[in-house]
Amino acid sequence: MKILRLLPLLLAAAASTTFAGEHVYAPYTELYVRECASCHLAYPPELMTAPGWKRVMSQLDRHFGSDASLDTPTRDGVAAFLAQRASSREKHAPSENSARISKTVWFVREHGTAPPPKISFANCSACHTRAEQADFNERSLRLPAGFRHSERD
Amino acid sequence: MKLPILSALTLVLTGFASHAAATTAREYQATLVAEARAGDAAFQGFSAARGDTFFHQRHNGDWSCATCHTDNPAASGLHAVTHKTIRPLAPAANAERFTSPEKIEKWFKRNCNDVLKRACTAREKGDLIDFLLTVKP
């Protein structure tokens, strides 16, 4: 019985710690997928800090050139999920007003600043073929022609 | 011991299900009539032809509805910025369309704002639904 109660906790812990080393960020909540994965894939909450997500969630009506507004209860639900799973490391802090993951120090170090022709860094699945499954492991990388990515750390 | 868990689960599930009563495109469209009439004394009913034009037309901006939903609403669309696939908008091609009033209104608000820089009127929405219902896969 105790184990049964603990199970969801254990699963959540496994998802956010054990798999993090392999860059797999699942599972997301149903709410997060429903509200944040209709225009693009669901971005891993772990790849930005809580202040970054707060910035994103406070300007949804002017969201990277699109209106992505939500009613207040839904917005608050998503914001709480993101805050809970957010990174606490400085390298994942936003570097500009709109708070892009693709502009954090970590992202730039891993990917450089020049995406391949006609591809936006925001389109993770252009290279990470299992990104829709929250899987960013190097094994599933397929690089587009013309992408010479910068130094590794 | 399983009971509390099960009943909690049931609560969660029924919570989702009863969140919004299901609707159909025609039922949703019917809710727009009074407002369309209030907005235009000469209102004679919705028009698929006007909806067709509205859907394909740019409204003083870069985008039309067809930019993301493609010229054929029975086909899959592609988001203009992110290139993510969008499932067909015509109910005949995608049975999930126009079944949740909350979802319909959320997207009208956003997409009308992006394309027209204002909210769509009840007549525009009703016309669009008339048009979408004529589209067969």
mmCIF file of C-alpha atoms in Angstrom:
data_model
loop_
_atom_site.group_PDB
_atom_site.id
_atom_site.type_symbol
_atom_site.label_atom_id
_atom_site.label_comp_id
_atom_site.label_asym_id
_atom_site.label_seq_id
_atom_site.Cartn_x
_atom_site.Cartn_y
_atom_site.Cartn_z
ATOM 1 C CA MET A 1 0.000 0.000 0.000
ATOM 2 C CA LYS A 2 2.792 2.382 0.912
ATOM 3 C CA ILE A 3 4.570 1.350 -2.238
ATOM 4 C CA LEU A 4 1.476 2.001 -4.274
ATOM 5 C CA ARG A 5 1.267 5.494 -2.872
ATOM 6 C CA LEU A 6 4.934 6.101 -3.485
ATOM 7 C CA LEU A 7 4.876 4.801 -7.009
ATOM 8 C CA PRO A 8 3.914 8.049 -8.753
ATOM 9 C CA LEU A 9 6.583 9.860 -6.753
ATOM 10 C CA LEU A 10 9.185 7.270 -7.659
ATOM 11 C CA LEU A 11 8.224 7.467 -11.310
ATOM 12 C CA ALA A 12 8.416 11.237 -11.302
ATOM 13 C CA ALA A 13 11.820 11.118 -9.609
ATOM 14 C CA ALA A 14 13.060 8.566 -12.119
ATOM 15 C CA ALA A 15 11.865 10.727 -14.976
ATOM 16 C CA SER A 16 13.513 13.893 -13.829
ATOM 17 C CA THR A 17 16.772 12.583 -12.396
ATOM 18 C CA THR A 18 17.761 9.198 -13.763
ATOM 19 C CA PHE A 19 16.820 9.947 -17.350
ATOM 20 C CA ALA A 20 18.096 13.503 -17.272
ATOM 21 C CA GLY A 21 21.611 12.223 -17.877
ATOM 22 C CA GLU A 22 20.348 10.696 -21.100
ATOM 23 C CA HIS A 23 18.494 13.840 -22.073
ATOM 24 C CA VAL A 24 15.036 12.275 -21.943
ATOM 25 C CA TYR A 25 12.576 14.662 -20.321
ATOM 26 C CA ALA A 26 9.283 12.734 -20.295
ATOM 27 C CA PRO A 27 6.666 12.483 -18.953
ATOM 28 C CA TYR A 28 4.831 15.771 -19.399
ATOM 29 C CA THR A 29 1.374 16.355 -17.964
ATOM 30 C CA GLU A 30 -1.651 16.052 -20.207
ATOM 31 C CA LEU A 31 -2.352 19.750 -19.591
ATOM 32 C CA TYR A 32 1.114 20.805 -20.743
ATOM 33 C CA VAL A 33 0.903 18.768 -23.933
ATOM 34 C CA ARG A 34 -2.607 19.973 -24.728
ATOM 35 C CA GLU A 35 -1.768 23.653 -24.248
ATOM 36 C CA CYS A 36 1.874 23.916 -25.310
ATOM 37 C CA ALA A 37 2.312 21.356 -28.081
ATOM 38 C CA SER A 38 -0.186 22.429 -30.738
ATOM 39 C CA CYS A 39 1.969 24.989 -32.572
ATOM 40 C CA HIS A 40 5.318 23.335 -31.846
ATOM 41 C CA LEU A 41 6.595 20.367 -29.845
ATOM 42 C CA ALA A 42 6.455 20.575 -26.060
ATOM 43 C CA TYR A 43 9.779 22.053 -24.960
ATOM 44 C CA PRO A 44 11.469 20.342 -21.992
ATOM 45 C CA PRO A 45 10.728 22.433 -18.865
ATOM 46 C CA GLU A 46 14.125 21.369 -17.490
ATOM 47 C CA LEU A 47 15.946 23.408 -20.138
ATOM 48 C CA MET A 48 15.013 26.832 -18.751
ATOM 49 C CA THR A 49 14.931 28.433 -15.323
ATOM 50 C CA ALA A 50 11.724 29.369 -13.473
ATOM 51 C CA PRO A 51 12.180 33.113 -14.173
ATOM 52 C CA GLY A 52 12.509 32.271 -17.872
ATOM 53 C CA TRP A 53 9.264 30.294 -17.914
ATOM 54 C CA LYS A 54 7.579 33.023 -15.920
ATOM 55 C CA ARG A 55 8.539 35.479 -18.623
ATOM 56 C CA VAL A 56 7.130 33.206 -21.335
ATOM 57 C CA MET A 57 3.892 32.649 -19.424
ATOM 58 C CA SER A 58 3.346 36.329 -18.689
ATOM 59 C CA GLN A 59 3.273 37.414 -22.337
ATOM 60 C CA LEU A 60 1.346 34.643 -24.093
ATOM 61 C CA ASP A 61 -0.767 37.143 -26.025
ATOM 62 C CA ARG A 62 2.448 38.318 -27.727
ATOM 63 C CA HIS A 63 4.220 34.986 -27.972
ATOM 64 C CA PHE A 64 7.081 35.116 -30.498
ATOM 65 C CA GLY A 65 4.867 36.919 -32.997
ATOM 66 C CA SER A 66 1.749 34.822 -32.337
ATOM 67 C CA ASP A 67 -1.203 35.080 -30.018
ATOM 68 C CA ALA A 68 -1.013 32.035 -27.714
ATOM 69 C CA SER A 69 -3.239 33.434 -24.966
ATOM 70 C CA LEU A 70 -4.928 31.175 -22.408
ATOM 71 C CA ASP A 71 -7.666 31.753 -19.849
ATOM 72 C CA THR A 72 -6.255 32.481 -16.405
ATOM 73 C CA PRO A 73 -6.890 29.129 -14.643
ATOM 74 C CA THR A 74 -5.340 27.182 -17.533
ATOM 75 C CA ARG A 75 -2.419 29.562 -17.725
ATOM 76 C CA ASP A 76 -1.798 29.226 -13.994
ATOM 77 C CA GLY A 77 -1.915 25.425 -14.232
ATOM 78 C CA VAL A 78 0.699 25.348 -16.972
ATOM 79 C CA ALA A 79 2.842 27.945 -15.196
ATOM 80 C CA ALA A 80 2.841 25.842 -12.014
ATOM 81 C CA PHE A 81 3.948 22.740 -13.921
ATOM 82 C CA LEU A 82 6.788 24.645 -15.617
ATOM 83 C CA ALA A 83 7.941 26.252 -12.361
ATOM 84 C CA GLN A 84 8.022 22.877 -10.640
ATOM 85 C CA ARG A 85 10.129 21.242 -13.344
ATOM 86 C CA ALA A 86 12.290 24.245 -14.220
ATOM 87 C CA SER A 87 16.082 24.155 -14.086
ATOM 88 C CA SER A 88 17.829 25.925 -11.211
ATOM 89 C CA ARG A 89 21.130 26.268 -13.063
ATOM 90 C CA GLU A 90 22.340 29.647 -14.210
ATOM 91 C CA LYS A 91 23.366 28.329 -17.639
ATOM 92 C CA HIS A 92 19.656 27.738 -18.370
ATOM 93 C CA ALA A 93 18.666 31.333 -17.568
ATOM 94 C CA PRO A 94 17.070 33.380 -20.376
ATOM 95 C CA SER A 95 19.406 35.822 -22.084
ATOM 96 C CA GLU A 96 16.813 38.075 -23.734
ATOM 97 C CA ASN A 97 13.304 39.423 -23.203
ATOM 98 C CA SER A 98 11.317 36.775 -25.002
ATOM 99 C CA ALA A 99 13.073 33.969 -23.063
ATOM 100 C CA ARG A 100 14.066 31.497 -25.727
ATOM 101 C CA ILE A 101 15.641 28.176 -24.728
ATOM 102 C CA SER A 102 17.646 28.487 -27.935
ATOM 103 C CA LYS A 103 19.330 31.647 -26.592
ATOM 104 C CA THR A 104 20.401 30.379 -23.186
ATOM 105 C CA VAL A 105 24.109 30.060 -22.443
ATOM 106 C CA TRP A 106 23.760 26.277 -22.278
ATOM 107 C CA PHE A 107 22.010 26.072 -25.655
ATOM 108 C CA VAL A 108 24.503 28.297 -27.430
ATOM 109 C CA ARG A 109 27.426 26.350 -26.003
ATOM 110 C CA GLU A 110 25.873 23.067 -27.195
ATOM 111 C CA HIS A 111 24.633 24.309 -30.578
ATOM 112 C CA GLY A 112 26.463 27.483 -31.581
ATOM 113 C CA THR A 113 24.615 30.535 -32.887
ATOM 114 C CA ALA A 114 24.247 29.672 -36.588
ATOM 115 C CA PRO A 115 21.479 27.213 -37.447
ATOM 116 C CA PRO A 116 21.610 25.460 -40.852
ATOM 117 C CA PRO A 117 19.950 27.281 -43.788
ATOM 118 C CA LYS A 118 16.145 27.626 -43.470
ATOM 119 C CA ILE A 119 16.007 25.853 -40.095
ATOM 120 C CA SER A 120 15.171 27.579 -36.830
ATOM 121 C CA PHE A 121 16.870 26.338 -33.675
ATOM 122 C CA ALA A 122 13.381 26.465 -32.147
ATOM 123 C CA ASN A 123 12.457 23.525 -34.398
ATOM 124 C CA CYS A 124 14.206 20.913 -32.266
ATOM 125 C CA SER A 125 12.846 17.979 -34.273
ATOM 126 C CA ALA A 126 14.672 19.146 -37.402
ATOM 127 C CA CYS A 127 17.761 17.498 -35.844
ATOM 128 C CA HIS A 128 16.537 15.595 -32.774
ATOM 129 C CA THR A 129 14.379 13.019 -34.515
ATOM 130 C CA ARG A 130 12.738 11.878 -31.262
ATOM 131 C CA ALA A 131 12.193 15.342 -29.804
ATOM 132 C CA GLU A 132 8.399 14.916 -29.988
ATOM 133 C CA GLN A 133 8.879 12.023 -27.561
ATOM 134 C CA ALA A 134 10.924 14.332 -25.283
ATOM 135 C CA ASP A 135 14.035 12.321 -26.205
ATOM 136 C CA PHE A 136 17.089 14.478 -26.979
ATOM 137 C CA ASN A 137 19.663 11.727 -26.645
ATOM 138 C CA GLU A 138 22.560 12.027 -29.080
ATOM 139 C CA ARG A 139 21.691 8.599 -30.505
ATOM 140 C CA SER A 140 18.639 10.046 -32.246
ATOM 141 C CA LEU A 141 20.401 13.092 -33.715
ATOM 142 C CA ARG A 142 20.308 13.443 -37.480
ATOM 143 C CA LEU A 143 22.046 16.572 -38.694
ATOM 144 C CA PRO A 144 20.800 18.445 -41.749
ATOM 145 C CA ALA A 145 23.268 18.929 -44.595
ATOM 146 C CA GLY A 146 25.271 22.085 -44.173
ATOM 147 C CA PHE A 147 25.211 22.147 -40.372
ATOM 148 C CA ARG A 148 28.692 22.297 -38.948
ATOM 149 C CA HIS A 149 28.035 22.677 -35.305
ATOM 150 C CA SER A 150 30.540 24.461 -33.140
ATOM 151 C CA GLU A 151 32.884 23.138 -30.494
ATOM 152 C CA ARG A 152 31.759 20.703 -27.814
ATOM 153 C CA ASP A 153 32.441 21.345 -24.185
ATOM 154 C CA MET B 1 -6.795 -0.122 -0.473
ATOM 155 C CA LYS B 2 -7.137 0.236 -4.197
ATOM 156 C CA LEU B 3 -10.436 1.988 -3.770
ATOM 157 C CA PRO B 4 -9.293 5.498 -2.840
ATOM 158 C CA ILE B 5 -6.848 5.512 -5.710
ATOM 159 C CA LEU B 6 -9.447 4.283 -8.133
ATOM 160 C CA SER B 7 -12.017 6.804 -7.032
ATOM 161 C CA ALA B 8 -9.497 9.615 -7.206
ATOM 162 C CA LEU B 9 -8.683 8.523 -10.729
ATOM 163 C CA THR B 10 -12.360 8.414 -11.649
ATOM 164 C CA LEU B 11 -12.780 11.914 -10.299
ATOM 165 C CA VAL B 12 -9.891 13.165 -12.371
ATOM 166 C CA LEU B 13 -11.191 11.457 -15.500
ATOM 167 C CA THR B 14 -14.785 12.615 -15.137
ATOM 168 C CA GLY B 15 -13.416 16.053 -14.334
ATOM 169 C CA PHE B 16 -11.884 16.184 -17.788
ATOM 170 C CA ALA B 17 -14.893 14.696 -19.518
ATOM 171 C CA SER B 18 -17.411 17.066 -17.996
ATOM 172 C CA HIS B 19 -15.177 20.083 -18.444
ATOM 173 C CA ALA B 20 -17.107 21.198 -21.502
ATOM 174 C CA ALA B 21 -20.211 19.703 -23.002
ATOM 175 C CA ALA B 22 -19.513 18.271 -26.448
ATOM 176 C CA THR B 23 -21.020 20.079 -29.395
ATOM 177 C CA THR B 24 -21.190 19.796 -33.182
ATOM 178 C CA ALA B 25 -20.248 22.391 -35.782
ATOM 179 C CA ARG B 26 -23.931 23.053 -36.529
ATOM 180 C CA GLU B 27 -24.829 23.389 -32.847
ATOM 181 C CA TYR B 28 -21.948 25.771 -32.273
ATOM 182 C CA GLN B 29 -22.890 27.769 -35.351
ATOM 183 C CA ALA B 30 -26.466 28.103 -34.049
ATOM 184 C CA THR B 31 -25.140 29.856 -30.946
ATOM 185 C CA LEU B 32 -23.770 32.628 -33.208
ATOM 186 C CA VAL B 33 -27.046 33.595 -34.896
ATOM 187 C CA ALA B 34 -28.358 36.052 -32.314
ATOM 188 C CA GLU B 35 -25.062 37.943 -32.182
ATOM 189 C CA ALA B 36 -24.788 37.990 -35.993
ATOM 190 C CA ARG B 37 -28.277 39.471 -36.189
ATOM 191 C CA ALA B 38 -27.482 42.045 -33.518
ATOM 192 C CA GLY B 39 -24.391 43.083 -35.482
ATOM 193 C CA ASP B 40 -26.219 43.463 -38.796
ATOM 194 C CA ALA B 41 -29.908 44.234 -39.169
ATOM 195 C CA ALA B 42 -29.876 42.912 -42.748
ATOM 196 C CA PHE B 43 -28.458 39.510 -41.665
ATOM 197 C CA GLN B 44 -30.138 36.755 -43.701
ATOM 198 C CA GLY B 45 -28.210 33.712 -42.573
ATOM 199 C CA PHE B 46 -24.658 32.425 -42.927
ATOM 200 C CA SER B 47 -23.022 31.929 -46.297
ATOM 201 C CA ALA B 48 -20.505 29.267 -47.357
ATOM 202 C CA ALA B 49 -19.405 31.453 -50.276
ATOM 203 C CA ARG B 50 -18.545 34.333 -47.945
ATOM 204 C CA GLY B 51 -16.796 31.868 -45.642
ATOM 205 C CA ASP B 52 -14.733 30.566 -48.568
ATOM 206 C CA THR B 53 -13.569 34.080 -49.424
ATOM 207 C CA PHE B 54 -12.887 34.912 -45.785
ATOM 208 C CA PHE B 55 -10.792 31.771 -45.331
ATOM 209 C CA HIS B 56 -8.569 32.377 -48.369
ATOM 210 C CA GLN B 57 -8.249 36.138 -48.110
ATOM 211 C CA ARG B 58 -5.472 38.111 -46.494
ATOM 212 C CA HIS B 59 -6.788 40.793 -44.231
ATOM 213 C CA ASN B 60 -4.171 43.541 -44.546
ATOM 214 C CA GLY B 61 -1.475 41.301 -43.102
ATOM 215 C CA ASP B 62 0.933 38.578 -44.159
ATOM 216 C CA TRP B 63 -1.314 35.661 -43.237
ATOM 217 C CA SER B 64 -4.665 34.247 -44.252
ATOM 218 C CA CYS B 65 -6.362 31.313 -42.536
ATOM 219 C CA ALA B 66 -5.129 29.243 -45.500
ATOM 220 C CA THR B 67 -1.507 30.109 -44.701
ATOM 221 C CA CYS B 68 -1.498 27.504 -41.926
ATOM 222 C CA HIS B 69 -4.622 25.467 -42.717
ATOM 223 C CA THR B 70 -3.710 25.311 -46.473
ATOM 224 C CA ASP B 71 -6.010 26.168 -49.388
ATOM 225 C CA ASN B 72 -7.852 22.910 -48.838
ATOM 226 C CA PRO B 73 -9.211 22.659 -45.257
ATOM 227 C CA ALA B 74 -9.712 18.900 -45.728
ATOM 228 C CA ALA B 75 -5.944 18.487 -46.030
ATOM 229 C CA SER B 76 -3.345 18.649 -43.275
ATOM 230 C CA GLY B 77 -1.922 22.092 -42.680
ATOM 231 C CA LEU B 78 1.502 23.375 -41.742
ATOM 232 C CA HIS B 79 2.222 26.109 -39.176
ATOM 233 C CA ALA B 80 3.726 29.071 -41.042
ATOM 234 C CA VAL B 81 6.478 29.689 -38.484
ATOM 235 C CA THR B 82 7.187 26.373 -36.786
ATOM 236 C CA HIS B 83 6.350 24.016 -39.698
ATOM 237 C CA LYS B 84 4.495 21.714 -37.355
ATOM 238 C CA THR B 85 1.746 19.658 -39.009
ATOM 239 C CA ILE B 86 -1.825 20.787 -38.256
ATOM 240 C CA ARG B 87 -4.607 18.235 -38.667
ATOM 241 C CA PRO B 88 -7.392 19.128 -41.148
ATOM 242 C CA LEU B 89 -9.873 21.839 -40.130
ATOM 243 C CA ALA B 90 -12.904 20.514 -42.029
ATOM 244 C CA PRO B 91 -15.123 18.351 -39.771
ATOM 245 C CA ALA B 92 -15.593 15.816 -42.607
ATOM 246 C CA ALA B 93 -11.838 15.186 -42.548
ATOM 247 C CA ASN B 94 -11.277 15.447 -38.794
ATOM 248 C CA ALA B 95 -14.115 14.433 -36.484
ATOM 249 C CA GLU B 96 -12.579 16.262 -33.512
ATOM 250 C CA ARG B 97 -13.132 19.698 -35.037
ATOM 251 C CA PHE B 98 -15.817 21.946 -33.558
ATOM 252 C CA THR B 99 -16.656 19.546 -30.728
ATOM 253 C CA SER B 100 -15.478 21.710 -27.790
ATOM 254 C CA PRO B 101 -16.797 25.274 -27.457
ATOM 255 C CA GLU B 102 -13.832 26.222 -25.251
ATOM 256 C CA LYS B 103 -11.318 24.992 -27.783
ATOM 257 C CA ILE B 104 -13.135 26.635 -30.699
ATOM 258 C CA GLU B 105 -13.231 29.984 -28.914
ATOM 259 C CA LYS B 106 -9.627 29.778 -27.775
ATOM 260 C CA TRP B 107 -8.446 29.326 -31.372
ATOM 261 C CA PHE B 108 -10.788 31.875 -32.948
ATOM 262 C CA LYS B 109 -9.469 34.421 -30.464
ATOM 263 C CA ARG B 110 -5.814 33.669 -31.230
ATOM 264 C CA ASN B 111 -5.976 33.104 -34.979
ATOM 265 C CA CYS B 112 -8.319 35.996 -35.746
ATOM 266 C CA ASN B 113 -6.014 38.234 -33.750
ATOM 267 C CA ASP B 114 -2.976 36.998 -35.722
ATOM 268 C CA VAL B 115 -4.632 37.267 -39.138
ATOM 269 C CA LEU B 116 -7.070 40.213 -38.783
ATOM 270 C CA LYS B 117 -5.525 42.037 -35.793
ATOM 271 C CA ARG B 118 -8.978 41.951 -34.201
ATOM 272 C CA ALA B 119 -11.612 39.458 -33.059
ATOM 273 C CA CYS B 120 -13.718 37.781 -35.758
ATOM 274 C CA THR B 121 -17.381 38.752 -35.801
ATOM 275 C CA ALA B 122 -20.129 36.201 -35.187
ATOM 276 C CA ARG B 123 -21.044 36.420 -38.860
ATOM 277 C CA GLU B 124 -17.492 35.712 -39.993
ATOM 278 C CA LYS B 125 -17.307 32.694 -37.708
ATOM 279 C CA GLY B 126 -20.691 31.360 -38.819
ATOM 280 C CA ASP B 127 -19.798 31.870 -42.499
ATOM 281 C CA LEU B 128 -16.513 30.052 -42.002
ATOM 282 C CA ILE B 129 -18.263 27.064 -40.415
ATOM 283 C CA ASP B 130 -20.780 26.994 -43.297
ATOM 284 C CA PHE B 131 -17.854 26.870 -45.723
ATOM 285 C CA LEU B 132 -15.962 24.191 -43.773
ATOM 286 C CA LEU B 133 -19.078 22.004 -43.731
ATOM 287 C CA THR B 134 -19.219 22.061 -47.555
ATOM 288 C CA VAL B 135 -15.644 20.757 -47.804
ATOM 289 C CA LYS B 136 -15.422 17.010 -48.384
ATOM 290 C CA PRO B 137 -12.189 15.023 -48.131
#
